[in-house]
Amino acid sequence: MTTRTTTMQRPQKYYLKNICNALYYLGVADCWYEIRDVKYPIMRKVYSLIANVFGIIFIANGLAAHFTPDLTFKEKNDLLIYSYGFPAITLKVIIVYVRKEEIKMFLKKLVEDEEFDESAVKAAKLVIKTMIITVYSVSAVQMSVGFKDYFVEDIPIRIEVLFFPRETDTGHLVNTIRVLGVIHFWYMICVMTAVECLCLCALVFIRFKFIRIRVFFEEMEKIPFSSELYEKRFVKGVELYKKTLWCAHNVQKAIGGVYSVQIVESLSLLVIFLLRIIYAGSDMMLFLVSLSSYLFMVLLTGLYMMYSANVSYEALQVPTAVFHCGWENVKIKAGLRKLIVVTLQQSQKQIHMTAFGVINLSYETFITVRFGLLSKTLKVSTMFL
């Protein structure tokens, strides 16, 4: 099947495959279930090793900067953010790599034999566009601070705060490392974007699977069927429902760890960004960078929690649709009657996306975390003002 055919007939598969390709070419992991035609497998492994070692070395270089005694106030703030952000991204990468076989199995079940759903595709495209535009806009704002420092204060362009080289160091090696530092920043941004898009698109497609099942059973009530046709259609609906329940449960096993890391990362960085906004003072550039970063973290956390809540909500609508699917209007056999009862019983189990298996990702949790952090941060800030 050509790429164009895949795009036209099964766009859900097309988008998820491209996200997995991005992770593959970034050296993270091969999460796609179809076999790849790799001409030079050894070179591929070497490239992946180099990419990951490159990332780890610069993260370690940044963490070592905590032992630098002469950092400015701004550098300390930047260092604190990257000390939380980049290790969190690395932990997400580790989770994806360790769970890649589970992810392959999950994606195959999610998209294989899936019918075209225009609403699901539009929602996935919106998520991907939102992530790309937001992430790279915020990153560009941070990059502009480096250019401002270079032209105004004659400070070498840098985004990350590193142990080596320092501001006063010069030389070809130093300049090369500074350039590699900028490359590392954008590399981590690309990895983060790909991982988040994979997780969010999975939630989007699961949500619309439940919507499709609800509509499927609702239509059964409106269309008159003979007993045999009704039984066949009901069994088909149960098979679809069973497959969707499998996806909803196994998305937690495959990439649920990413949700947990995201919650910890959000709680940490939202507080830091709020404090930076409060203490920015007359530094308009610092204020803009802090505000844009804060809004991005609110958006990312909101996307995770709201799309997870949408999955729970749509799954909750299925039992009602099954109960009102018109089974009372046709003469049904004893076997089908038992199947209907079992389906109704199984559908009563609520589905929740969770972090650490205990924190429900929902609208309520998002609002509670959002305003709880805001109030506590304001209380802390008043103690030092």
Short mmCIF file of C-alpha atoms in Angstrom, two decimals:
data_model
loop_
_atom_site.label_atom_id
_atom_site.label_comp_id
_atom_site.label_asym_id
_atom_site.label_seq_id
_atom_site.Cartn_x
_atom_site.Cartn_y
_atom_site.Cartn_z
CA MET A 1 0.00 0.00 0.00
CA THR A 2 1.48 3.32 -1.05
CA THR A 3 1.82 6.31 1.26
CA ARG A 4 -0.86 8.18 -0.68
CA THR A 5 -3.29 5.27 -0.39
CA THR A 6 -2.62 4.97 3.35
CA THR A 7 -3.23 8.69 3.76
CA MET A 8 -6.54 8.60 1.89
CA GLN A 9 -8.02 5.37 3.29
CA ARG A 10 -6.50 5.09 6.77
CA PRO A 11 -5.23 8.49 7.92
CA GLN A 12 -5.21 7.41 11.58
CA LYS A 13 -2.50 4.90 10.72
CA TYR A 14 -0.69 7.48 8.58
CA TYR A 15 -0.35 10.02 11.39
CA LEU A 16 0.70 7.53 14.05
CA LYS A 17 3.22 5.96 11.66
CA ASN A 18 4.79 9.36 10.93
CA ILE A 19 5.09 10.11 14.65
CA CYS A 20 6.77 6.74 15.19
CA ASN A 21 9.06 7.45 12.23
CA ALA A 22 10.07 10.72 13.89
CA LEU A 23 10.98 8.84 17.08
CA TYR A 24 12.88 6.29 15.00
CA TYR A 25 14.93 8.86 13.08
CA LEU A 26 15.68 10.78 16.29
CA GLY A 27 17.30 7.62 17.65
CA VAL A 28 14.74 7.03 20.42
CA ALA A 29 13.09 3.70 19.54
CA ASP A 30 11.31 1.83 16.77
CA CYS A 31 7.71 1.82 18.04
CA TRP A 32 5.95 0.95 14.78
CA TYR A 33 4.62 -2.59 14.45
CA GLU A 34 5.41 -3.06 10.75
CA ILE A 35 8.81 -4.44 9.78
CA ARG A 36 11.24 -1.82 8.50
CA ASP A 37 13.56 -2.35 5.58
CA VAL A 38 16.86 -1.25 7.14
CA LYS A 39 19.79 -1.49 4.72
CA TYR A 40 22.52 -0.85 7.30
CA PRO A 41 21.29 -2.11 10.70
CA ILE A 42 24.71 -1.75 12.34
CA MET A 43 25.00 1.88 11.24
CA ARG A 44 21.49 2.46 12.52
CA LYS A 45 22.42 1.13 15.97
CA VAL A 46 25.59 3.23 16.01
CA TYR A 47 23.60 6.34 15.10
CA SER A 48 21.04 5.64 17.83
CA LEU A 49 23.83 5.11 20.37
CA ILE A 50 25.57 8.35 19.38
CA ALA A 51 22.31 10.33 19.57
CA ASN A 52 21.49 9.04 23.05
CA VAL A 53 25.04 9.42 24.40
CA PHE A 54 25.10 12.96 22.97
CA GLY A 55 21.90 13.78 24.84
CA ILE A 56 23.06 12.25 28.12
CA ILE A 57 26.45 14.01 28.03
CA PHE A 58 24.91 17.45 27.65
CA ILE A 59 22.29 16.78 30.32
CA ALA A 60 25.09 15.72 32.69
CA ASN A 61 27.05 18.83 31.67
CA GLY A 62 24.03 20.94 32.58
CA LEU A 63 23.45 19.22 35.92
CA ALA A 64 27.13 19.70 36.78
CA ALA A 65 26.63 23.46 36.35
CA HIS A 66 24.99 23.45 39.81
CA PHE A 67 28.53 23.28 41.19
CA THR A 68 29.53 26.49 39.39
CA PRO A 69 29.84 29.21 42.08
CA ASP A 70 29.61 32.36 39.94
CA LEU A 71 26.26 31.89 38.16
CA THR A 72 24.05 34.94 37.70
CA PHE A 73 20.47 35.06 39.00
CA LYS A 74 19.10 34.47 35.49
CA GLU A 75 21.46 31.55 34.90
CA LYS A 76 20.38 29.93 38.17
CA ASN A 77 16.75 30.23 37.12
CA ASP A 78 17.43 28.75 33.67
CA LEU A 79 19.50 25.96 35.18
CA LEU A 80 16.72 25.03 37.59
CA ILE A 81 14.23 24.70 34.72
CA TYR A 82 16.49 22.56 32.54
CA SER A 83 17.43 20.42 35.55
CA TYR A 84 13.77 19.39 35.77
CA GLY A 85 12.78 19.54 32.10
CA PHE A 86 15.51 17.60 30.30
CA PRO A 87 15.77 14.69 32.78
CA ALA A 88 11.96 14.39 32.57
CA ILE A 89 12.16 14.15 28.77
CA THR A 90 14.93 11.56 29.12
CA LEU A 91 12.78 9.54 31.50
CA LYS A 92 9.93 9.60 28.96
CA VAL A 93 12.36 8.35 26.30
CA ILE A 94 13.45 5.51 28.57
CA ILE A 95 9.81 4.54 29.18
CA VAL A 96 9.09 4.54 25.44
CA TYR A 97 12.21 2.45 24.74
CA VAL A 98 11.49 -0.09 27.49
CA ARG A 99 7.82 -0.36 26.48
CA LYS A 100 8.34 -0.32 22.72
CA GLU A 101 7.07 -3.89 22.23
CA GLU A 102 3.90 -3.10 24.20
CA ILE A 103 3.53 0.11 22.17
CA LYS A 104 3.82 -1.85 18.91
CA MET A 105 1.11 -4.28 19.99
CA PHE A 106 -1.11 -1.43 21.19
CA LEU A 107 -0.76 0.60 17.99
CA LYS A 108 -1.51 -2.44 15.84
CA LYS A 109 -4.75 -3.07 17.72
CA LEU A 110 -5.57 0.64 17.65
CA VAL A 111 -5.33 1.29 13.91
CA GLU A 112 -5.51 -2.04 12.05
CA ASP A 113 -8.90 -2.59 10.37
CA GLU A 114 -9.99 0.81 11.65
CA GLU A 115 -12.52 2.64 9.49
CA PHE A 116 -11.95 6.21 8.38
CA ASP A 117 -13.21 8.66 11.02
CA GLU A 118 -13.06 12.26 9.86
CA SER A 119 -13.72 13.68 13.33
CA ALA A 120 -10.90 11.62 14.86
CA VAL A 121 -8.49 12.69 12.14
CA LYS A 122 -9.39 16.37 12.57
CA ALA A 123 -8.89 16.11 16.34
CA ALA A 124 -5.50 14.39 15.88
CA LYS A 125 -4.37 17.02 13.35
CA LEU A 126 -5.41 19.76 15.78
CA VAL A 127 -3.37 18.17 18.58
CA ILE A 128 -0.29 17.79 16.37
CA LYS A 129 -0.51 21.33 15.00
CA THR A 130 -1.09 22.77 18.48
CA MET A 131 1.91 20.94 19.89
CA ILE A 132 4.25 21.88 17.04
CA ILE A 133 3.23 25.55 16.91
CA THR A 134 3.27 26.00 20.69
CA VAL A 135 6.49 24.12 21.40
CA TYR A 136 8.52 25.78 18.68
CA SER A 137 7.10 29.23 19.40
CA VAL A 138 8.10 29.00 23.07
CA SER A 139 11.51 27.58 22.11
CA ALA A 140 12.03 30.43 19.62
CA VAL A 141 11.27 32.95 22.37
CA GLN A 142 13.90 31.31 24.57
CA MET A 143 16.34 31.32 21.67
CA SER A 144 15.72 35.05 21.14
CA VAL A 145 16.94 35.72 24.68
CA GLY A 146 20.30 34.25 23.70
CA PHE A 147 20.50 36.55 20.68
CA LYS A 148 19.50 39.53 22.84
CA ASP A 149 22.28 38.79 25.34
CA TYR A 150 24.75 38.47 22.48
CA PHE A 151 23.91 41.79 20.80
CA VAL A 152 23.24 43.82 23.96
CA GLU A 153 25.67 42.40 26.52
CA ASP A 154 28.19 40.72 24.17
CA ILE A 155 27.59 37.35 25.85
CA PRO A 156 28.15 34.25 23.66
CA ILE A 157 24.89 32.83 22.34
CA ARG A 158 23.67 30.01 24.55
CA ILE A 159 20.35 28.52 25.63
CA GLU A 160 21.36 25.85 28.11
CA VAL A 161 23.46 26.61 31.18
CA LEU A 162 26.48 24.30 31.04
CA PHE A 163 29.34 23.53 33.40
CA PHE A 164 31.71 23.77 30.44
CA PRO A 165 32.24 26.01 28.62
CA ARG A 166 31.74 29.02 30.84
CA GLU A 167 31.03 32.56 29.74
CA THR A 168 34.69 33.61 29.79
CA ASP A 169 36.04 30.55 27.94
CA THR A 170 37.17 31.01 24.34
CA GLY A 171 38.62 28.88 21.54
CA HIS A 172 37.51 26.64 18.69
CA LEU A 173 36.63 23.73 20.99
CA VAL A 174 34.61 26.03 23.23
CA ASN A 175 32.69 27.47 20.28
CA THR A 176 32.03 23.96 18.94
CA ILE A 177 30.61 22.84 22.28
CA ARG A 178 28.41 25.95 22.41
CA VAL A 179 27.02 25.14 18.96
CA LEU A 180 26.45 21.53 20.03
CA GLY A 181 24.64 22.87 23.10
CA VAL A 182 22.18 24.72 20.87
CA ILE A 183 21.76 21.59 18.70
CA HIS A 184 21.13 19.54 21.85
CA PHE A 185 18.41 21.96 22.96
CA TRP A 186 16.52 21.64 19.67
CA TYR A 187 17.10 17.87 19.60
CA MET A 188 15.43 17.52 23.00
CA ILE A 189 12.57 19.74 21.85
CA CYS A 190 12.01 17.49 18.81
CA VAL A 191 12.07 14.34 20.96
CA MET A 192 9.63 15.84 23.44
CA THR A 193 7.24 16.91 20.67
CA ALA A 194 7.22 13.44 19.10
CA VAL A 195 6.63 11.65 22.41
CA GLU A 196 3.81 13.99 23.45
CA CYS A 197 2.12 13.74 20.04
CA LEU A 198 2.21 9.93 20.21
CA CYS A 199 0.60 9.84 23.65
CA LEU A 200 -2.03 12.48 22.91
CA CYS A 201 -3.02 11.03 19.52
CA ALA A 202 -3.48 7.63 21.14
CA LEU A 203 -5.95 9.17 23.61
CA VAL A 204 -7.74 10.98 20.78
CA PHE A 205 -8.25 7.82 18.73
CA ILE A 206 -9.42 5.80 21.76
CA ARG A 207 -11.98 8.48 22.55
CA PHE A 208 -13.43 8.35 19.05
CA LYS A 209 -13.50 4.55 19.16
CA PHE A 210 -15.89 4.79 22.11
CA ILE A 211 -17.94 7.41 20.24
CA ARG A 212 -18.19 5.07 17.25
CA ILE A 213 -19.40 2.21 19.48
CA ARG A 214 -21.98 4.42 21.16
CA VAL A 215 -23.35 5.54 17.79
CA PHE A 216 -23.27 1.93 16.55
CA PHE A 217 -25.57 0.72 19.36
CA GLU A 218 -27.78 3.82 19.21
CA GLU A 219 -28.47 3.18 15.51
CA MET A 220 -29.54 -0.39 16.28
CA GLU A 221 -32.57 0.95 18.13
CA LYS A 222 -33.70 3.05 15.15
CA ILE A 223 -33.34 0.44 12.39
CA PRO A 224 -35.72 -2.56 12.33
CA PHE A 225 -33.89 -5.89 12.16
CA SER A 226 -34.89 -9.51 11.94
CA SER A 227 -33.75 -11.68 14.84
CA GLU A 228 -30.81 -13.13 12.89
CA LEU A 229 -29.60 -9.79 11.53
CA TYR A 230 -29.97 -8.19 14.96
CA GLU A 231 -27.88 -10.95 16.54
CA LYS A 232 -25.12 -10.58 13.93
CA ARG A 233 -25.03 -6.82 14.36
CA PHE A 234 -25.01 -7.02 18.15
CA VAL A 235 -22.15 -9.53 18.10
CA LYS A 236 -20.22 -7.21 15.79
CA GLY A 237 -20.80 -4.34 18.21
CA VAL A 238 -19.57 -6.45 21.12
CA GLU A 239 -16.41 -7.34 19.18
CA LEU A 240 -15.74 -3.65 18.50
CA TYR A 241 -16.40 -2.84 22.14
CA LYS A 242 -14.07 -5.62 23.32
CA LYS A 243 -11.29 -4.34 21.07
CA THR A 244 -11.75 -0.77 22.28
CA LEU A 245 -11.72 -1.82 25.94
CA TRP A 246 -8.47 -3.66 25.26
CA CYS A 247 -6.97 -0.48 23.80
CA ALA A 248 -8.19 1.64 26.73
CA HIS A 249 -6.65 -0.71 29.29
CA ASN A 250 -3.40 -1.36 27.44
CA VAL A 251 -2.63 2.29 26.65
CA GLN A 252 -1.96 2.55 30.37
CA LYS A 253 0.48 -0.36 30.26
CA ALA A 254 2.22 0.90 27.12
CA ILE A 255 2.61 4.64 27.73
CA GLY A 256 0.96 5.26 31.10
CA GLY A 257 4.39 5.93 32.59
CA VAL A 258 4.69 8.99 30.35
CA TYR A 259 1.50 10.38 31.90
CA SER A 260 3.01 9.95 35.37
CA VAL A 261 6.24 11.71 34.42
CA GLN A 262 4.24 14.52 32.83
CA ILE A 263 2.31 15.16 36.06
CA VAL A 264 5.51 15.39 38.12
CA GLU A 265 7.15 17.59 35.49
CA SER A 266 4.13 19.88 35.34
CA LEU A 267 3.86 20.28 39.12
CA SER A 268 7.54 21.18 39.34
CA LEU A 269 7.84 23.51 36.37
CA LEU A 270 4.55 25.34 36.86
CA VAL A 271 5.68 26.50 40.31
CA ILE A 272 9.07 27.58 38.96
CA PHE A 273 7.55 29.49 36.04
CA LEU A 274 5.05 31.23 38.32
CA LEU A 275 7.83 32.36 40.64
CA ARG A 276 9.86 33.58 37.67
CA ILE A 277 6.89 35.62 36.44
CA ILE A 278 6.47 37.19 39.88
CA TYR A 279 10.16 38.04 40.29
CA ALA A 280 10.73 39.14 36.68
CA GLY A 281 10.28 42.77 37.72
CA SER A 282 11.21 45.20 34.98
CA ASP A 283 12.98 42.55 32.88
CA MET A 284 10.40 42.30 30.09
CA MET A 285 12.30 39.57 28.22
CA LEU A 286 12.45 37.33 31.30
CA PHE A 287 8.75 37.99 31.89
CA LEU A 288 7.81 37.00 28.31
CA VAL A 289 9.93 33.84 28.40
CA SER A 290 8.51 32.80 31.79
CA LEU A 291 4.93 33.59 30.79
CA SER A 292 5.14 31.71 27.48
CA SER A 293 6.74 28.70 29.18
CA TYR A 294 4.11 28.74 31.92
CA LEU A 295 1.25 28.88 29.42
CA PHE A 296 2.80 26.01 27.45
CA MET A 297 3.00 23.80 30.54
CA VAL A 298 -0.62 24.65 31.41
CA LEU A 299 -1.63 23.74 27.84
CA LEU A 300 0.31 20.46 27.81
CA THR A 301 -1.01 19.41 31.21
CA GLY A 302 -4.52 20.40 30.15
CA LEU A 303 -4.31 18.39 26.94
CA TYR A 304 -3.29 15.24 28.81
CA MET A 305 -5.97 15.60 31.47
CA MET A 306 -8.79 16.76 29.20
CA TYR A 307 -8.28 14.11 26.52
CA SER A 308 -8.00 11.47 29.24
CA ALA A 309 -11.24 12.80 30.74
CA ASN A 310 -12.88 12.62 27.30
CA VAL A 311 -11.98 8.93 27.08
CA SER A 312 -13.59 8.29 30.48
CA TYR A 313 -16.69 10.29 29.56
CA GLU A 314 -17.27 8.59 26.21
CA ALA A 315 -16.73 5.15 27.75
CA LEU A 316 -19.38 6.04 30.33
CA GLN A 317 -21.95 6.65 27.57
CA VAL A 318 -21.64 3.16 26.09
CA PRO A 319 -23.64 1.25 28.78
CA THR A 320 -26.69 3.47 28.19
CA ALA A 321 -26.40 2.96 24.42
CA VAL A 322 -26.17 -0.82 24.88
CA PHE A 323 -29.21 -0.87 27.17
CA HIS A 324 -31.28 1.13 24.67
CA CYS A 325 -30.10 -0.72 21.54
CA GLY A 326 -33.56 -2.14 20.80
CA TRP A 327 -33.13 -5.69 22.14
CA GLU A 328 -36.66 -5.56 23.54
CA ASN A 329 -38.12 -5.06 20.05
CA VAL A 330 -36.93 -8.35 18.56
CA LYS A 331 -37.27 -11.99 19.50
CA ILE A 332 -33.86 -13.03 20.79
CA LYS A 333 -32.41 -16.43 21.62
CA ALA A 334 -31.24 -17.47 25.07
CA GLY A 335 -27.58 -17.28 24.04
CA LEU A 336 -27.91 -13.72 22.79
CA ARG A 337 -29.84 -12.77 25.93
CA LYS A 338 -26.91 -13.95 28.06
CA LEU A 339 -24.47 -12.03 25.85
CA ILE A 340 -26.51 -8.84 26.28
CA VAL A 341 -26.55 -9.25 30.08
CA VAL A 342 -22.79 -9.92 30.24
CA THR A 343 -22.10 -6.94 27.96
CA LEU A 344 -24.18 -4.67 30.19
CA GLN A 345 -22.37 -5.94 33.28
CA GLN A 346 -18.92 -5.47 31.77
CA SER A 347 -19.76 -2.01 30.45
CA GLN A 348 -20.54 -0.78 33.98
CA LYS A 349 -16.84 -0.80 34.88
CA GLN A 350 -15.60 2.77 34.67
CA ILE A 351 -12.47 3.55 32.71
CA HIS A 352 -10.02 6.13 34.03
CA MET A 353 -6.66 7.22 32.69
CA THR A 354 -4.35 7.59 35.68
CA ALA A 355 -0.90 8.78 36.71
CA PHE A 356 0.95 6.41 39.07
CA GLY A 357 -2.25 4.33 39.09
CA VAL A 358 -3.91 6.64 41.66
CA ILE A 359 -4.29 10.15 40.18
CA ASN A 360 -7.24 10.32 37.80
CA LEU A 361 -6.51 12.48 34.76
CA SER A 362 -9.70 14.51 34.53
CA TYR A 363 -11.11 18.02 34.26
CA GLU A 364 -11.52 18.15 38.03
CA THR A 365 -7.90 17.18 38.66
CA PHE A 366 -6.68 19.74 36.13
CA ILE A 367 -8.65 22.58 37.74
CA THR A 368 -7.61 21.49 41.24
CA VAL A 369 -3.93 21.31 40.34
CA ARG A 370 -4.04 24.55 38.36
CA PHE A 371 -5.58 26.74 41.04
CA GLY A 372 -3.97 24.88 43.93
CA LEU A 373 -0.50 25.58 42.56
CA LEU A 374 -1.40 29.19 41.83
CA SER A 375 -2.61 29.90 45.37
CA LYS A 376 0.32 28.15 47.05
CA THR A 377 2.84 29.90 44.82
CA LEU A 378 1.34 33.30 45.64
CA LYS A 379 1.54 32.50 49.36
CA VAL A 380 5.19 31.50 49.05
CA SER A 381 6.04 34.60 47.01
CA THR A 382 4.49 36.96 49.59
CA MET A 383 6.83 35.56 52.22
CA PHE A 384 9.84 36.93 50.31
CA LEU A 385 8.41 40.19 48.97
#
